[in-house]
Every structure is written in structure tokens, then in C-alpha cells.
């Protein structure tokens, strides 16, 4: 230390600073050698810890720990992350997922270059899907996929064993990656050999069981096959079935009691069928609850009310009330089209990491420019802190956008997720949705008007027969009118509540338009 201080005193001052060599205050203000050594040791320890953490994370998770310098590097890292953990974000395409896995895992790339059996497997789309699934699940079942789908592998003889060793090495490396990511351990096991062929006795026993109709095989019923095949469509078909059955029964001219009993039995049978369809595995496979049942109920009610209007009400009053009839009929015609445009146009989803790189990078760059960071890594951290980066979509979140948990996507200018249109209402389809709601509300008002006139006509007809005045006679006439037209009365009663609900939605939408705010805001 004394030597260091003496050297500090003897060191010449830089030119132009005007400092003399005999000023002792320069040595006192400068740091000591001990302080310099401590600072250098702390800096070296910090660098060592960072390099050790980088090496450990790259050996376990397969992703580089350095901060991304460009959006291309960040997008590549996110793609590799989603390839290893598909449940953590948007679904990648099969080709993109497999290319990312090949880039991450060297043994898989070596297997592709060396094994002609696996290249033969990848030509089959079904086999390709099985390989990607096995690679994503930590390599479990990868060797079985190759053996089951590759005819070249089964006919290769001795070469098959070498290919199998390549496949098993890739499987073990995939399992090591998977175990490292989830904090577990994995012991490589490459003892699986070629599939064992069945004996002649086993083949003969199987053929005999087939001749007997399959002694261990359960033959499914025709109805089970039908429900399994159409279970996915049950949410769409059942609301229309409930409504159309009521319209067909009303067309027969049934009275109230007979109509109620018959329609009740049909509703019970349809409910049992719907419950049986919901018990099928195909109903729940890849199902997203976006409001299909409620949307189809509204559309089915719209269809049967249009049938009631055009078949029953329009022939009675189109001459006396031409303008109202024309407006109501036009509303019933254009409302389904506007709802279709609302659904088909979409709300305007923000690009995700699974989208193409150009659209994803443009959104990332536009949002990151507002963060004021010095580089991509700093902008990304600020976006996370300010909730401008969606952890589910792995993409930037522009202003006024929000992540919809039902659609599982971020939506530009998200208004709300509408249960009667099966989609979100956003920047692209907000005008179509507002037009659809307005048209439906006009049609409902016209339908309520003509339903009232129809029921009132029946009440007057029955009141004229009795020739008695008073409240009791009016109620009795109303009961007879309901008995004569149960379906028209039920639709009139149901539309009263639906019109009130539509008015609330319409008022809320127009209030948002007037204040330049979305319903979510």
C-alpha cells in the first residue's frame, strides 16, 4: 500500500489540468490500491457469476441467456421457447415447431442427416405430426414412431439397428432438455430393440377371433358413432332443433295443451341427445368456449321469428301497414348478414410470436419506440414493466388493446367479447356489430308490434263471440287467444325480454361511440 501511495504521488499530472506535482491533496482524493483491488475483484466475480449462469441456462433450457440485440434474435428465441413449451403461448405450425427443435437439439439434426428411415417418416403428414408430438413431449415414443411408420426401417435389417441408435440418442437428448426445463432428472435408456413379430399361433388366434365377430372387440352402436361424429356440431344444431320443432308443431294447428305436451316431450328427447353428445370425447377435443350456444340460440330465435313474420303476419297487414312491414322484413333479412360479417371480418387480432416475422416485428418496433430504451433488451424490459407486452401471445401490446381469455388473443381496440356473435368486438368489426344490433332491435320492435296486433285480433274475435264486457271477459278472451296460438304467444313473450336485452347492449354501444371509449374502457 505504501508503494502504491508513493507511486500515486510521483505520477505526473495530465497536461492541461494545471496541477502541480507537489500538491498532496491529489494523493488523498485518489482511491487506494486496496479499494482498486476490491472493485476489480467484485467486477471479476460478477462477470464470473454471469458466465456461469449463462452456461447453466444454455445447458438446461437450450436458449441463450444473452439479451437479444435485434427483433430477429428475440423472435427466434421465442419460437424455440414455444417449440419446447407449446402450452405457454400461441400454437406454432408443425413445420416451424420442427425447424426450431432441429436448431435447438444437435442430435435431432444429426439424426435427420444420417437416418434415411426418419427422412422417409417425415414424408407422411400423419407420421410428421407424430414425430413433432414425440419431440415436444421430451422424446417419448420417438423410436416407436420411426419403427411404426417407416417401411424402409423395417426392411433395412442391420442398418436398422444403426438408425435406431441415432433415433434413441436423439430421444435421450430430447428427454434431457425436457427434464432440465422442468427441474427433473432423466436416465437415458437406449435398450429398446426392434419390434417383436407375432408368432403363427398368435396370428391364427387373432383370425379366429375375427371370424367369431371379435371376442375381445366391442362393436360400437350406430347411434354412438353418429353422436361421436357430430358431437362438435351439437352446440350449433340443438338450438335450431328446439326452435324449428316448435314452429313445425305450431303449423299443425295444435291447441295449447296438446302443443305443450308434444313440445315438452320433444324438448326432453333433444336434451337427452344433447347430453349424450356432450359426453363424447370428440365434443371436448380442442374445444374453446366462445359463446357458441348463446349465439346459436339468438340466431335460431331470429330465424323462427322471421318465419312467423313472413308466413303469418305479413299477409295480414302488408297492405294496411306497408312501411312498417317493409322495414321489419328488411331488418330480418339483413341482420343475419351483418352478424356474419361481424364474425367473418374478425376484431383485428394483434400479431403473435406464431405469426409471420414481419407483422410481429412491426408491432414490436412501433411499441418499443415509445419506451425510450437504449436497445432492444431495455425496451423489452420496460414493455414488460408497463404491461405493454403480452406474456401469453409473446408479442407487443399496442395502446387500447387487451388480451381476450376466450379467444386467447390480443385484440386491437378491444370492446368486449360478445356471446351472441361468437367473437370479440374490436377495431375491424365494431361497425358491423353496431349495425347488426341496430337492425336486430328494429326487427324486434316490428315483431312485437305485429305480435300484439295478432293476439289482439284473436282477443277481439273471442270477445265478439261472448258479447259480454268487463275485465273477466277480456281475460277469458286472452286465454282463448293463447290457447289458439300458443307458439305466437310464446315468441311474443320471449321477444319482450330479448328486446330489452338488445336495447341495453345498443345503448351501451352508442354511449361508447359518443364518448370515444370502448365498453372495456
Short mmCIF file of C-alpha atoms in Angstrom, two decimals:
data_model
loop_
_atom_site.label_atom_id
_atom_site.label_comp_id
_atom_site.label_asym_id
_atom_site.label_seq_id
_atom_site.Cartn_x
_atom_site.Cartn_y
_atom_site.Cartn_z
CA UNK A 1 0.00 0.00 0.00
CA UNK A 2 2.85 2.37 0.84
CA UNK A 3 4.44 1.67 -2.51
CA UNK A 4 1.13 2.35 -4.27
CA UNK A 5 0.69 5.68 -2.48
CA UNK A 6 4.24 6.74 -3.29
CA UNK A 7 3.66 5.89 -6.95
CA UNK A 8 0.44 7.88 -6.92
CA UNK A 9 2.30 10.91 -5.54
CA UNK A 10 5.09 10.55 -8.11
CA UNK A 11 2.76 10.15 -11.12
CA UNK A 12 2.76 13.26 -13.38
CA UNK A 13 -0.46 15.19 -13.72
CA UNK A 14 -2.18 15.19 -17.11
CA UNK A 15 -1.33 18.10 -19.37
CA UNK A 16 -3.74 20.97 -19.41
CA UNK A 17 -5.14 20.36 -15.89
CA UNK A 18 -2.89 22.96 -14.25
CA UNK A 19 -2.00 20.61 -11.35
CA UNK A 20 1.44 20.72 -9.75
CA UNK A 21 3.47 17.67 -8.77
CA UNK A 22 3.95 18.71 -5.11
CA UNK A 23 0.27 19.02 -4.17
CA UNK A 24 -0.52 16.34 -1.52
CA UNK A 25 -4.29 16.70 -1.92
CA UNK A 26 -4.18 14.71 -5.20
CA UNK A 27 -3.00 11.57 -3.38
CA UNK A 28 -5.67 11.89 -0.70
CA UNK A 29 -8.56 12.22 -3.17
CA UNK A 30 -7.48 9.29 -5.36
CA UNK A 31 -8.67 5.74 -4.40
CA UNK A 32 -6.26 3.49 -2.57
CA UNK A 33 -4.82 0.32 -4.04
CA UNK A 34 -6.96 -1.71 -1.63
CA UNK A 35 -10.12 -0.06 -2.96
CA UNK A 36 -8.99 -0.65 -6.54
CA UNK A 37 -8.30 -4.34 -5.83
CA UNK A 38 -11.69 -4.78 -4.13
CA UNK A 39 -13.54 -3.13 -7.02
CA UNK A 40 -11.70 -5.27 -9.57
CA UNK A 41 -12.42 -8.43 -7.54
CA UNK A 42 -16.14 -7.58 -7.31
CA UNK A 43 -16.27 -6.88 -11.05
CA UNK A 44 -14.49 -10.16 -11.82
CA UNK A 45 -16.85 -12.09 -9.51
CA UNK A 46 -19.88 -10.52 -11.17
CA UNK A 47 -18.56 -11.44 -14.61
CA UNK A 48 -17.84 -14.99 -13.43
CA UNK A 49 -21.32 -15.44 -11.98
CA UNK A 50 -22.88 -14.13 -15.19
CA UNK A 51 -20.86 -16.53 -17.34
CA UNK A 52 -21.71 -19.48 -15.05
CA UNK A 53 -25.42 -18.61 -15.17
CA UNK A 54 -25.26 -18.32 -18.95
CA UNK A 55 -23.58 -21.70 -19.25
CA UNK A 56 -26.06 -23.36 -16.89
CA UNK A 57 -29.15 -21.91 -18.58
CA UNK A 58 -27.88 -22.79 -22.05
CA UNK A 59 -27.17 -26.36 -20.98
CA UNK A 60 -30.59 -26.87 -19.40
CA UNK A 61 -33.10 -24.78 -21.26
CA UNK A 62 -31.40 -24.71 -24.62
CA UNK A 63 -31.89 -20.94 -25.04
CA UNK A 64 -29.16 -18.28 -24.99
CA UNK A 65 -29.09 -16.10 -21.87
CA UNK A 66 -27.64 -13.03 -23.52
CA UNK A 67 -30.08 -10.22 -24.11
CA UNK A 68 -31.37 -10.12 -27.66
CA UNK A 69 -29.74 -7.47 -29.83
CA UNK A 70 -32.36 -7.50 -32.60
CA UNK A 71 -36.02 -8.37 -33.04
CA UNK A 72 -35.00 -11.29 -35.26
CA UNK A 73 -32.97 -12.80 -32.43
CA UNK A 74 -35.78 -12.21 -29.95
CA UNK A 75 -38.32 -13.82 -32.30
CA UNK A 76 -36.02 -16.83 -32.78
CA UNK A 77 -35.68 -17.25 -29.02
CA UNK A 78 -39.45 -17.03 -28.51
CA UNK A 79 -40.03 -19.58 -31.29
CA UNK A 80 -37.59 -22.01 -29.69
CA UNK A 81 -39.23 -21.48 -26.30
CA UNK A 82 -42.69 -22.19 -27.71
CA UNK A 83 -41.38 -25.26 -29.53
CA UNK A 84 -40.16 -26.68 -26.22
CA UNK A 85 -43.17 -25.46 -24.19
CA UNK A 86 -46.19 -25.35 -26.53
CA UNK A 87 -48.61 -24.84 -23.65
CA UNK A 88 -47.03 -21.48 -22.76
CA UNK A 89 -48.21 -19.48 -25.77
CA UNK A 90 -49.74 -19.47 -29.25
CA UNK A 91 -49.52 -22.68 -31.26
CA UNK A 92 -46.76 -22.83 -33.82
CA UNK A 93 -47.21 -24.53 -37.15
CA UNK A 94 -45.86 -28.06 -37.42
CA UNK A 95 -43.05 -27.05 -39.77
CA UNK A 96 -41.98 -24.08 -37.65
CA UNK A 97 -42.03 -26.15 -34.48
CA UNK A 98 -39.95 -28.92 -36.00
CA UNK A 99 -37.42 -26.50 -37.50
CA UNK A 100 -36.99 -24.85 -34.09
CA UNK A 101 -36.46 -28.23 -32.42
CA UNK A 102 -33.85 -29.17 -35.01
CA UNK A 103 -31.99 -25.91 -34.35
CA UNK A 104 -32.07 -26.42 -30.58
CA UNK A 105 -31.15 -30.11 -30.41
CA UNK A 106 -27.99 -31.16 -32.31
CA UNK A 107 -28.73 -34.88 -32.04
CA UNK A 108 -32.02 -34.41 -33.86
CA UNK A 109 -30.25 -32.64 -36.70
CA UNK A 110 -27.61 -35.37 -36.87
CA UNK A 111 -30.35 -37.96 -36.99
CA UNK A 112 -32.01 -36.16 -39.89
CA UNK A 113 -28.74 -36.02 -41.83
CA UNK A 114 -27.78 -39.65 -41.17
CA UNK A 115 -31.02 -41.63 -40.93
CA UNK A 116 -32.81 -42.28 -44.19
CA UNK A 117 -35.54 -44.03 -42.18
CA UNK A 118 -36.54 -40.80 -40.43
CA UNK A 119 -36.49 -38.86 -43.69
CA UNK A 120 -38.87 -41.49 -45.03
CA UNK A 121 -41.12 -40.99 -42.00
CA UNK A 122 -41.30 -37.20 -42.43
CA UNK A 123 -42.85 -37.59 -45.90
CA UNK A 124 -46.08 -38.82 -44.30
CA UNK A 125 -48.12 -35.93 -42.77
CA UNK A 126 -49.55 -38.16 -40.04
CA UNK A 127 -46.11 -39.51 -39.19
CA UNK A 128 -44.68 -35.97 -39.23
CA UNK A 129 -47.29 -34.90 -36.69
CA UNK A 130 -46.39 -37.91 -34.51
CA UNK A 131 -42.66 -37.05 -34.69
CA UNK A 132 -43.31 -33.44 -33.71
CA UNK A 133 -45.53 -34.55 -30.82
CA UNK A 134 -42.89 -37.01 -29.61
CA UNK A 135 -40.15 -34.40 -29.87
CA UNK A 136 -42.25 -31.87 -27.95
CA UNK A 137 -43.06 -34.40 -25.19
CA UNK A 138 -39.42 -34.94 -24.35
CA UNK A 139 -38.73 -37.60 -26.99
CA UNK A 140 -41.06 -40.22 -25.53
CA UNK A 141 -42.20 -42.55 -28.27
CA UNK A 142 -39.86 -41.18 -30.95
CA UNK A 143 -38.30 -44.55 -31.72
CA UNK A 144 -41.72 -46.25 -31.80
CA UNK A 145 -42.94 -43.67 -34.35
CA UNK A 146 -39.99 -44.39 -36.63
CA UNK A 147 -40.47 -48.14 -36.38
CA UNK A 148 -44.24 -47.97 -36.99
CA UNK A 149 -44.29 -45.53 -39.89
CA UNK A 150 -41.12 -46.33 -41.84
CA UNK A 151 -41.29 -49.29 -44.24
CA UNK A 152 -37.65 -48.69 -45.15
CA UNK A 153 -36.69 -49.01 -41.49
CA UNK A 154 -38.41 -52.37 -41.06
CA UNK A 155 -36.77 -53.74 -44.22
CA UNK A 156 -33.29 -52.38 -43.53
CA UNK A 157 -32.01 -55.29 -41.44
CA UNK A 158 -28.63 -54.49 -39.87
CA UNK A 159 -28.82 -50.87 -40.97
CA UNK A 160 -31.97 -50.52 -38.88
CA UNK A 161 -30.02 -51.02 -35.68
CA UNK A 162 -27.69 -48.12 -36.53
CA UNK A 163 -30.63 -45.92 -37.38
CA UNK A 164 -32.34 -46.97 -34.16
CA UNK A 165 -29.28 -45.94 -32.16
CA UNK A 166 -29.40 -42.50 -33.82
CA UNK A 167 -33.08 -42.18 -33.03
CA UNK A 168 -32.55 -43.25 -29.42
CA UNK A 169 -29.72 -40.76 -28.96
CA UNK A 170 -31.98 -38.01 -30.21
CA UNK A 171 -34.72 -39.27 -27.90
CA UNK A 172 -32.40 -39.19 -24.89
CA UNK A 173 -31.22 -35.68 -25.70
CA UNK A 174 -34.79 -34.50 -26.06
CA UNK A 175 -35.59 -36.06 -22.69
CA UNK A 176 -32.59 -34.34 -21.12
CA UNK A 177 -33.80 -30.99 -22.45
CA UNK A 178 -37.30 -31.68 -21.15
CA UNK A 179 -36.06 -32.78 -17.72
CA UNK A 180 -33.78 -29.75 -17.41
CA UNK A 181 -36.60 -27.37 -18.24
CA UNK A 182 -38.92 -28.88 -15.64
CA UNK A 183 -36.29 -29.29 -12.94
CA UNK A 184 -36.24 -33.09 -13.02
CA UNK A 185 -33.72 -35.74 -13.94
CA UNK A 186 -33.65 -38.32 -16.68
CA UNK A 187 -31.65 -41.52 -17.05
CA UNK A 188 -31.02 -42.39 -20.71
CA UNK A 189 -32.38 -45.78 -21.68
CA UNK A 190 -31.49 -47.00 -25.16
CA UNK A 191 -32.21 -50.67 -24.61
CA UNK A 192 -35.32 -50.76 -26.75
CA UNK A 193 -34.80 -53.11 -29.67
CA UNK A 194 -36.64 -53.91 -32.84
CA UNK A 195 -40.34 -54.76 -32.54
CA UNK A 196 -41.07 -58.40 -31.82
CA UNK A 197 -43.01 -60.16 -34.56
CA UNK A 198 -46.08 -62.17 -33.58
CA UNK A 199 -45.96 -65.94 -33.81
CA UNK A 200 -48.04 -68.07 -36.17
CA UNK A 201 -50.21 -69.28 -33.29
CA UNK A 202 -50.98 -65.70 -32.24
CA UNK A 203 -51.87 -64.76 -35.82
CA UNK A 204 -54.18 -67.74 -36.13
CA UNK A 205 -55.89 -66.98 -32.81
CA UNK A 206 -56.47 -63.41 -33.94
CA UNK A 207 -58.01 -64.55 -37.24
CA UNK A 208 -60.29 -66.97 -35.41
CA UNK A 209 -61.46 -64.20 -33.08
CA UNK A 210 -62.28 -62.06 -36.12
CA UNK A 211 -64.38 -64.89 -37.60
CA UNK A 212 -66.33 -65.06 -34.35
CA UNK A 213 -67.08 -61.35 -34.58
CA UNK A 214 -64.22 -60.26 -32.33
CA UNK A 215 -64.40 -61.86 -28.93
CA UNK A 216 -62.38 -59.07 -27.32
CA UNK A 217 -63.66 -56.32 -29.58
CA UNK A 218 -66.58 -54.11 -28.54
CA UNK A 219 -68.69 -53.17 -31.55
CA UNK A 220 -69.99 -49.61 -31.16
CA UNK A 221 -73.63 -48.86 -31.76
CA UNK A 222 -74.70 -46.86 -34.78
CA UNK A 223 -76.05 -44.04 -32.58
CA UNK A 224 -72.75 -43.84 -30.70
CA UNK A 225 -70.89 -43.46 -33.98
CA UNK A 226 -73.35 -40.79 -35.11
CA UNK A 227 -73.05 -38.80 -31.87
CA UNK A 228 -69.27 -39.11 -31.89
CA UNK A 229 -69.08 -37.84 -35.47
CA UNK A 230 -71.45 -34.89 -34.97
CA UNK A 231 -70.78 -34.01 -31.32
CA UNK A 232 -68.76 -30.94 -32.32
CA UNK A 233 -71.78 -29.55 -34.19
CA UNK A 234 -74.27 -30.15 -31.38
CA UNK A 235 -73.85 -26.62 -29.98
CA UNK A 236 -74.91 -25.30 -33.38
CA UNK A 237 -77.64 -27.80 -34.26
CA UNK A 238 -79.52 -28.12 -30.96
CA UNK A 239 -80.78 -24.51 -30.59
CA UNK A 240 -82.13 -24.63 -34.15
CA UNK A 241 -83.67 -28.03 -33.46
CA UNK A 242 -85.51 -26.71 -30.36
CA UNK A 243 -86.90 -23.71 -32.26
CA UNK A 244 -87.76 -25.42 -35.54
CA UNK A 245 -89.61 -28.25 -33.79
CA UNK A 246 -91.82 -25.64 -32.11
CA UNK A 247 -92.53 -23.96 -35.46
CA UNK A 248 -93.44 -27.25 -37.12
CA UNK A 249 -95.78 -28.22 -34.28
CA UNK A 250 -97.43 -24.79 -34.41
CA UNK A 251 -98.02 -25.23 -38.16
CA UNK A 252 -100.23 -28.24 -37.41
CA UNK A 253 -102.71 -26.01 -35.56
CA UNK A 254 -102.40 -27.68 -32.13
CA UNK A 255 -104.13 -26.17 -29.14
CA UNK A 256 -102.21 -25.07 -26.05
CA UNK A 257 -102.45 -28.30 -24.01
CA UNK A 258 -101.64 -30.61 -26.90
CA UNK A 259 -98.84 -28.31 -28.07
CA UNK A 260 -97.30 -28.08 -24.60
CA UNK A 261 -97.28 -31.85 -24.08
CA UNK A 262 -95.91 -32.65 -27.53
CA UNK A 263 -93.30 -29.91 -27.44
CA UNK A 264 -92.27 -30.90 -23.90
CA UNK A 265 -91.62 -34.50 -24.99
CA UNK A 266 -89.57 -33.27 -27.97
CA UNK A 267 -87.55 -30.94 -25.74
CA UNK A 268 -86.78 -33.80 -23.32
CA UNK A 269 -85.64 -36.08 -26.16
CA UNK A 270 -83.48 -33.38 -27.69
CA UNK A 271 -81.98 -32.58 -24.27
CA UNK A 272 -81.06 -36.25 -23.73
CA UNK A 273 -79.47 -36.37 -27.18
CA UNK A 274 -77.55 -33.17 -26.48
CA UNK A 275 -76.31 -34.51 -23.15
CA UNK A 276 -75.20 -37.73 -24.85
CA UNK A 277 -73.32 -35.70 -27.48
CA UNK A 278 -71.53 -33.72 -24.76
CA UNK A 279 -70.31 -37.00 -23.24
CA UNK A 280 -68.33 -37.88 -26.39
CA UNK A 281 -64.58 -37.29 -26.40
CA UNK A 282 -64.82 -35.57 -29.78
CA UNK A 283 -67.03 -32.84 -28.26
CA UNK A 284 -64.33 -31.70 -25.82
CA UNK A 285 -61.34 -32.15 -28.13
CA UNK A 286 -59.75 -28.74 -28.85
CA UNK A 287 -62.94 -27.01 -27.71
CA UNK A 288 -62.96 -23.30 -26.93
CA UNK A 289 -65.92 -21.78 -25.11
CA UNK A 290 -66.54 -18.64 -27.18
CA UNK A 291 -70.30 -18.45 -26.63
CA UNK A 292 -71.49 -20.78 -29.39
CA UNK A 293 -74.65 -21.92 -27.57
CA UNK A 294 -75.93 -18.41 -26.80
CA UNK A 295 -75.07 -17.15 -30.29
CA UNK A 296 -76.89 -20.03 -31.95
CA UNK A 297 -79.91 -19.52 -29.69
CA UNK A 298 -80.15 -15.88 -30.83
CA UNK A 299 -79.78 -16.86 -34.48
CA UNK A 300 -82.35 -19.66 -34.16
CA UNK A 301 -84.80 -17.28 -32.47
CA UNK A 302 -84.18 -14.81 -35.28
CA UNK A 303 -84.97 -17.47 -37.89
CA UNK A 304 -88.24 -18.66 -36.33
CA UNK A 305 -89.41 -15.09 -35.70
CA UNK A 306 -88.70 -14.28 -39.35
CA UNK A 307 -90.72 -17.34 -40.38
CA UNK A 308 -93.59 -16.25 -38.13
CA UNK A 309 -93.48 -12.75 -39.58
CA UNK A 310 -93.27 -13.66 -43.27
CA UNK A 311 -95.76 -16.56 -43.12
CA UNK A 312 -98.37 -15.30 -40.62
CA UNK A 313 -98.10 -11.55 -40.00
CA UNK A 314 -97.03 -10.13 -43.36
CA UNK A 315 -100.00 -11.48 -45.39
CA UNK A 316 -102.40 -9.92 -42.87
CA UNK A 317 -101.06 -6.36 -42.69
CA UNK A 318 -98.78 -5.69 -45.63
CA UNK A 319 -101.49 -3.61 -47.33
CA UNK A 320 -102.61 -1.61 -44.30
CA UNK A 321 -99.14 -1.05 -42.77
CA UNK A 322 -96.84 -1.22 -45.76
CA UNK A 323 -94.00 0.93 -44.38
CA UNK A 324 -93.67 -0.92 -41.05
CA UNK A 325 -93.96 -4.26 -42.83
CA UNK A 326 -91.19 -3.28 -45.27
CA UNK A 327 -88.85 -2.02 -42.52
CA UNK A 328 -89.39 -5.10 -40.34
CA UNK A 329 -88.90 -7.52 -43.24
CA UNK A 330 -85.73 -5.73 -44.34
CA UNK A 331 -84.35 -5.89 -40.80
CA UNK A 332 -85.00 -9.66 -40.61
CA UNK A 333 -83.14 -10.15 -43.91
CA UNK A 334 -80.02 -8.02 -43.33
CA UNK A 335 -79.46 -8.83 -39.62
CA UNK A 336 -78.05 -12.36 -40.23
CA UNK A 337 -75.78 -10.96 -42.95
CA UNK A 338 -74.42 -8.28 -40.61
CA UNK A 339 -73.78 -10.85 -37.87
CA UNK A 340 -71.97 -13.00 -40.44
CA UNK A 341 -69.81 -10.03 -41.45
CA UNK A 342 -69.07 -9.35 -37.77
CA UNK A 343 -67.81 -12.90 -37.30
CA UNK A 344 -66.04 -13.26 -40.67
CA UNK A 345 -64.26 -9.91 -40.51
CA UNK A 346 -62.90 -10.54 -37.04
CA UNK A 347 -62.00 -7.99 -34.37
CA UNK A 348 -58.45 -7.34 -35.58
CA UNK A 349 -56.07 -9.59 -33.69
CA UNK A 350 -52.61 -8.39 -32.76
CA UNK A 351 -49.75 -10.44 -34.25
CA UNK A 352 -48.36 -13.17 -32.01
CA UNK A 353 -45.00 -14.88 -31.96
CA UNK A 354 -46.53 -17.62 -34.10
CA UNK A 355 -47.43 -15.09 -36.81
CA UNK A 356 -45.11 -14.10 -39.62
CA UNK A 357 -41.99 -12.25 -38.56
CA UNK A 358 -42.74 -9.03 -40.49
CA UNK A 359 -46.07 -8.28 -38.81
CA UNK A 360 -44.73 -9.30 -35.38
CA UNK A 361 -41.58 -7.18 -35.69
CA UNK A 362 -43.51 -4.14 -36.96
CA UNK A 363 -45.75 -4.17 -33.89
CA UNK A 364 -42.77 -4.74 -31.60
CA UNK A 365 -40.82 -1.89 -33.17
CA UNK A 366 -43.77 0.51 -33.07
CA UNK A 367 -44.42 -0.14 -29.38
CA UNK A 368 -40.74 -0.27 -28.37
CA UNK A 369 -40.10 3.16 -29.88
CA UNK A 370 -42.38 4.65 -27.22
CA UNK A 371 -40.39 3.08 -24.38
CA UNK A 372 -37.29 5.27 -24.70
CA UNK A 373 -34.78 2.50 -24.04
CA UNK A 374 -31.24 2.36 -25.42
CA UNK A 375 -31.54 -1.08 -27.01
CA UNK A 376 -33.96 -3.89 -27.71
CA UNK A 377 -33.37 -5.61 -24.36
CA UNK A 378 -34.05 -2.48 -22.34
CA UNK A 379 -37.18 -1.68 -24.36
CA UNK A 380 -38.41 -5.25 -23.83
CA UNK A 381 -37.96 -5.00 -20.06
CA UNK A 382 -39.80 -1.67 -19.98
CA UNK A 383 -42.63 -3.13 -22.05
CA UNK A 384 -42.98 -5.94 -19.52
CA UNK A 385 -42.98 -3.48 -16.61
CA UNK A 386 -45.59 -1.20 -18.21
CA UNK A 387 -47.87 -4.07 -19.29
CA UNK A 388 -47.21 -3.39 -22.96
CA UNK A 389 -46.03 -6.96 -23.64
CA UNK A 390 -48.42 -9.92 -23.56
CA UNK A 391 -46.92 -12.94 -21.85
CA UNK A 392 -49.46 -15.25 -23.46
CA UNK A 393 -49.13 -14.07 -27.08
CA UNK A 394 -45.40 -13.26 -26.62
CA UNK A 395 -45.89 -10.05 -28.59
CA UNK A 396 -46.19 -6.31 -28.10
CA UNK A 397 -49.50 -4.91 -26.95
CA UNK A 398 -50.45 -1.63 -28.69
CA UNK A 399 -52.46 1.06 -26.95
CA UNK A 400 -56.16 0.27 -26.34
CA UNK A 401 -55.55 -3.42 -26.99
CA UNK A 402 -56.30 -6.15 -24.49
CA UNK A 403 -55.92 -9.92 -24.25
CA UNK A 404 -59.18 -11.85 -24.54
CA UNK A 405 -59.07 -15.07 -22.46
CA UNK A 406 -61.84 -16.68 -24.54
CA UNK A 407 -60.24 -16.05 -27.94
CA UNK A 408 -56.76 -16.39 -26.37
CA UNK A 409 -55.50 -13.47 -28.48
CA UNK A 410 -54.76 -9.80 -28.02
CA UNK A 411 -57.31 -7.62 -29.84
CA UNK A 412 -56.83 -4.14 -31.27
CA UNK A 413 -59.18 -1.67 -29.52
CA UNK A 414 -60.98 -4.45 -27.69
CA UNK A 415 -64.58 -3.51 -26.95
CA UNK A 416 -65.85 -6.78 -25.45
CA UNK A 417 -66.28 -10.46 -26.23
CA UNK A 418 -69.84 -10.78 -27.45
CA UNK A 419 -71.65 -14.06 -26.65
CA UNK A 420 -74.18 -13.55 -29.45
CA UNK A 421 -71.58 -13.19 -32.21
CA UNK A 422 -69.05 -15.84 -31.04
CA UNK A 423 -66.13 -13.42 -31.34
CA UNK A 424 -64.58 -10.32 -29.89
CA UNK A 425 -65.69 -6.88 -30.97
CA UNK A 426 -62.70 -4.78 -31.91
CA UNK A 427 -61.34 -2.22 -34.33
CA UNK A 428 -62.24 -4.10 -37.52
CA UNK A 429 -65.76 -5.39 -36.85
CA UNK A 430 -67.16 -2.80 -34.44
CA UNK A 431 -69.16 -1.03 -37.19
CA UNK A 432 -70.65 -4.31 -38.43
CA UNK A 433 -71.63 -5.31 -34.89
CA UNK A 434 -73.25 -1.94 -34.16
CA UNK A 435 -75.19 -2.17 -37.43
CA UNK A 436 -76.27 -5.75 -36.65
CA UNK A 437 -77.53 -4.83 -33.18
CA UNK A 438 -79.37 -1.78 -34.54
CA UNK A 439 -81.00 -3.81 -37.31
CA UNK A 440 -81.98 -6.58 -34.89
CA UNK A 441 -83.50 -4.07 -32.49
CA UNK A 442 -85.63 -2.55 -35.29
CA UNK A 443 -86.77 -6.02 -36.34
CA UNK A 444 -87.67 -6.91 -32.75
CA UNK A 445 -89.76 -3.77 -32.36
CA UNK A 446 -91.62 -4.56 -35.57
CA UNK A 447 -92.15 -8.17 -34.50
CA UNK A 448 -93.53 -7.09 -31.11
CA UNK A 449 -95.88 -4.66 -32.88
CA UNK A 450 -97.33 -7.29 -35.22
CA UNK A 451 -97.45 -9.94 -32.46
CA UNK A 452 -99.52 -7.56 -30.35
CA UNK A 453 -101.87 -6.89 -33.26
CA UNK A 454 -102.22 -10.63 -33.92
CA UNK A 455 -103.01 -11.51 -30.29
CA UNK A 456 -105.31 -8.50 -30.02
CA UNK A 457 -107.15 -9.66 -33.14
CA UNK A 458 -107.73 -13.08 -31.58
CA UNK A 459 -108.89 -11.50 -28.31
CA UNK A 460 -111.38 -9.28 -30.15
CA UNK A 461 -112.62 -12.26 -32.12
CA UNK A 462 -113.32 -14.31 -29.00
CA UNK A 463 -114.74 -11.25 -27.19
CA UNK A 464 -117.23 -10.66 -30.01
CA UNK A 465 -118.48 -14.21 -29.66
CA UNK A 466 -119.25 -13.89 -25.95
CA UNK A 467 -120.84 -10.41 -26.25
CA UNK A 468 -120.01 -9.56 -22.63
CA UNK A 469 -117.88 -6.64 -21.45
CA UNK A 470 -115.57 -6.37 -18.46
CA UNK A 471 -112.17 -7.48 -17.22
CA UNK A 472 -113.19 -11.11 -16.72
CA UNK A 473 -114.36 -11.37 -20.30
CA UNK A 474 -111.13 -9.77 -21.54
CA UNK A 475 -109.00 -12.23 -19.56
CA UNK A 476 -111.09 -15.15 -20.77
CA UNK A 477 -110.72 -13.97 -24.34
CA UNK A 478 -106.95 -13.60 -23.84
CA UNK A 479 -106.79 -17.17 -22.52
CA UNK A 480 -108.68 -18.44 -25.57
CA UNK A 481 -106.34 -16.50 -27.86
CA UNK A 482 -103.29 -18.05 -26.20
CA UNK A 483 -104.93 -21.45 -26.49
CA UNK A 484 -105.46 -20.92 -30.22
CA UNK A 485 -101.94 -19.54 -30.90
CA UNK A 486 -99.53 -20.94 -28.28
CA UNK A 487 -96.38 -20.58 -30.41
CA UNK A 488 -97.11 -16.98 -31.39
CA UNK A 489 -97.80 -16.12 -27.75
CA UNK A 490 -94.58 -17.77 -26.61
CA UNK A 491 -92.49 -15.92 -29.21
CA UNK A 492 -94.12 -12.64 -28.24
CA UNK A 493 -93.35 -13.22 -24.56
CA UNK A 494 -89.76 -14.31 -25.30
CA UNK A 495 -89.05 -11.36 -27.57
CA UNK A 496 -90.06 -8.90 -24.84
CA UNK A 497 -87.02 -9.91 -22.75
CA UNK A 498 -84.74 -10.24 -25.77
CA UNK A 499 -85.69 -6.75 -26.96
CA UNK A 500 -84.88 -5.30 -23.53
CA UNK A 501 -81.50 -7.06 -23.56
CA UNK A 502 -80.78 -5.78 -27.07
CA UNK A 503 -81.71 -2.25 -26.02
CA UNK A 504 -79.20 -2.37 -23.14
CA UNK A 505 -76.42 -3.53 -25.49
CA UNK A 506 -77.35 -0.92 -28.08
CA UNK A 507 -77.43 1.91 -25.53
CA UNK A 508 -74.07 0.86 -24.14
CA UNK A 509 -72.53 0.74 -27.63
CA UNK A 510 -73.88 4.17 -28.65
CA UNK A 511 -72.71 5.65 -25.34
CA UNK A 512 -69.22 4.32 -26.07
CA UNK A 513 -69.28 5.77 -29.59
CA UNK A 514 -70.40 9.17 -28.29
CA UNK A 515 -67.63 9.24 -25.66
CA UNK A 516 -64.99 7.65 -27.94
CA UNK A 517 -64.49 4.83 -25.45
CA UNK A 518 -64.87 1.09 -25.74
CA UNK A 519 -67.08 -0.93 -23.41
CA UNK A 520 -63.95 -2.40 -21.85
CA UNK A 521 -62.59 1.09 -21.18
#
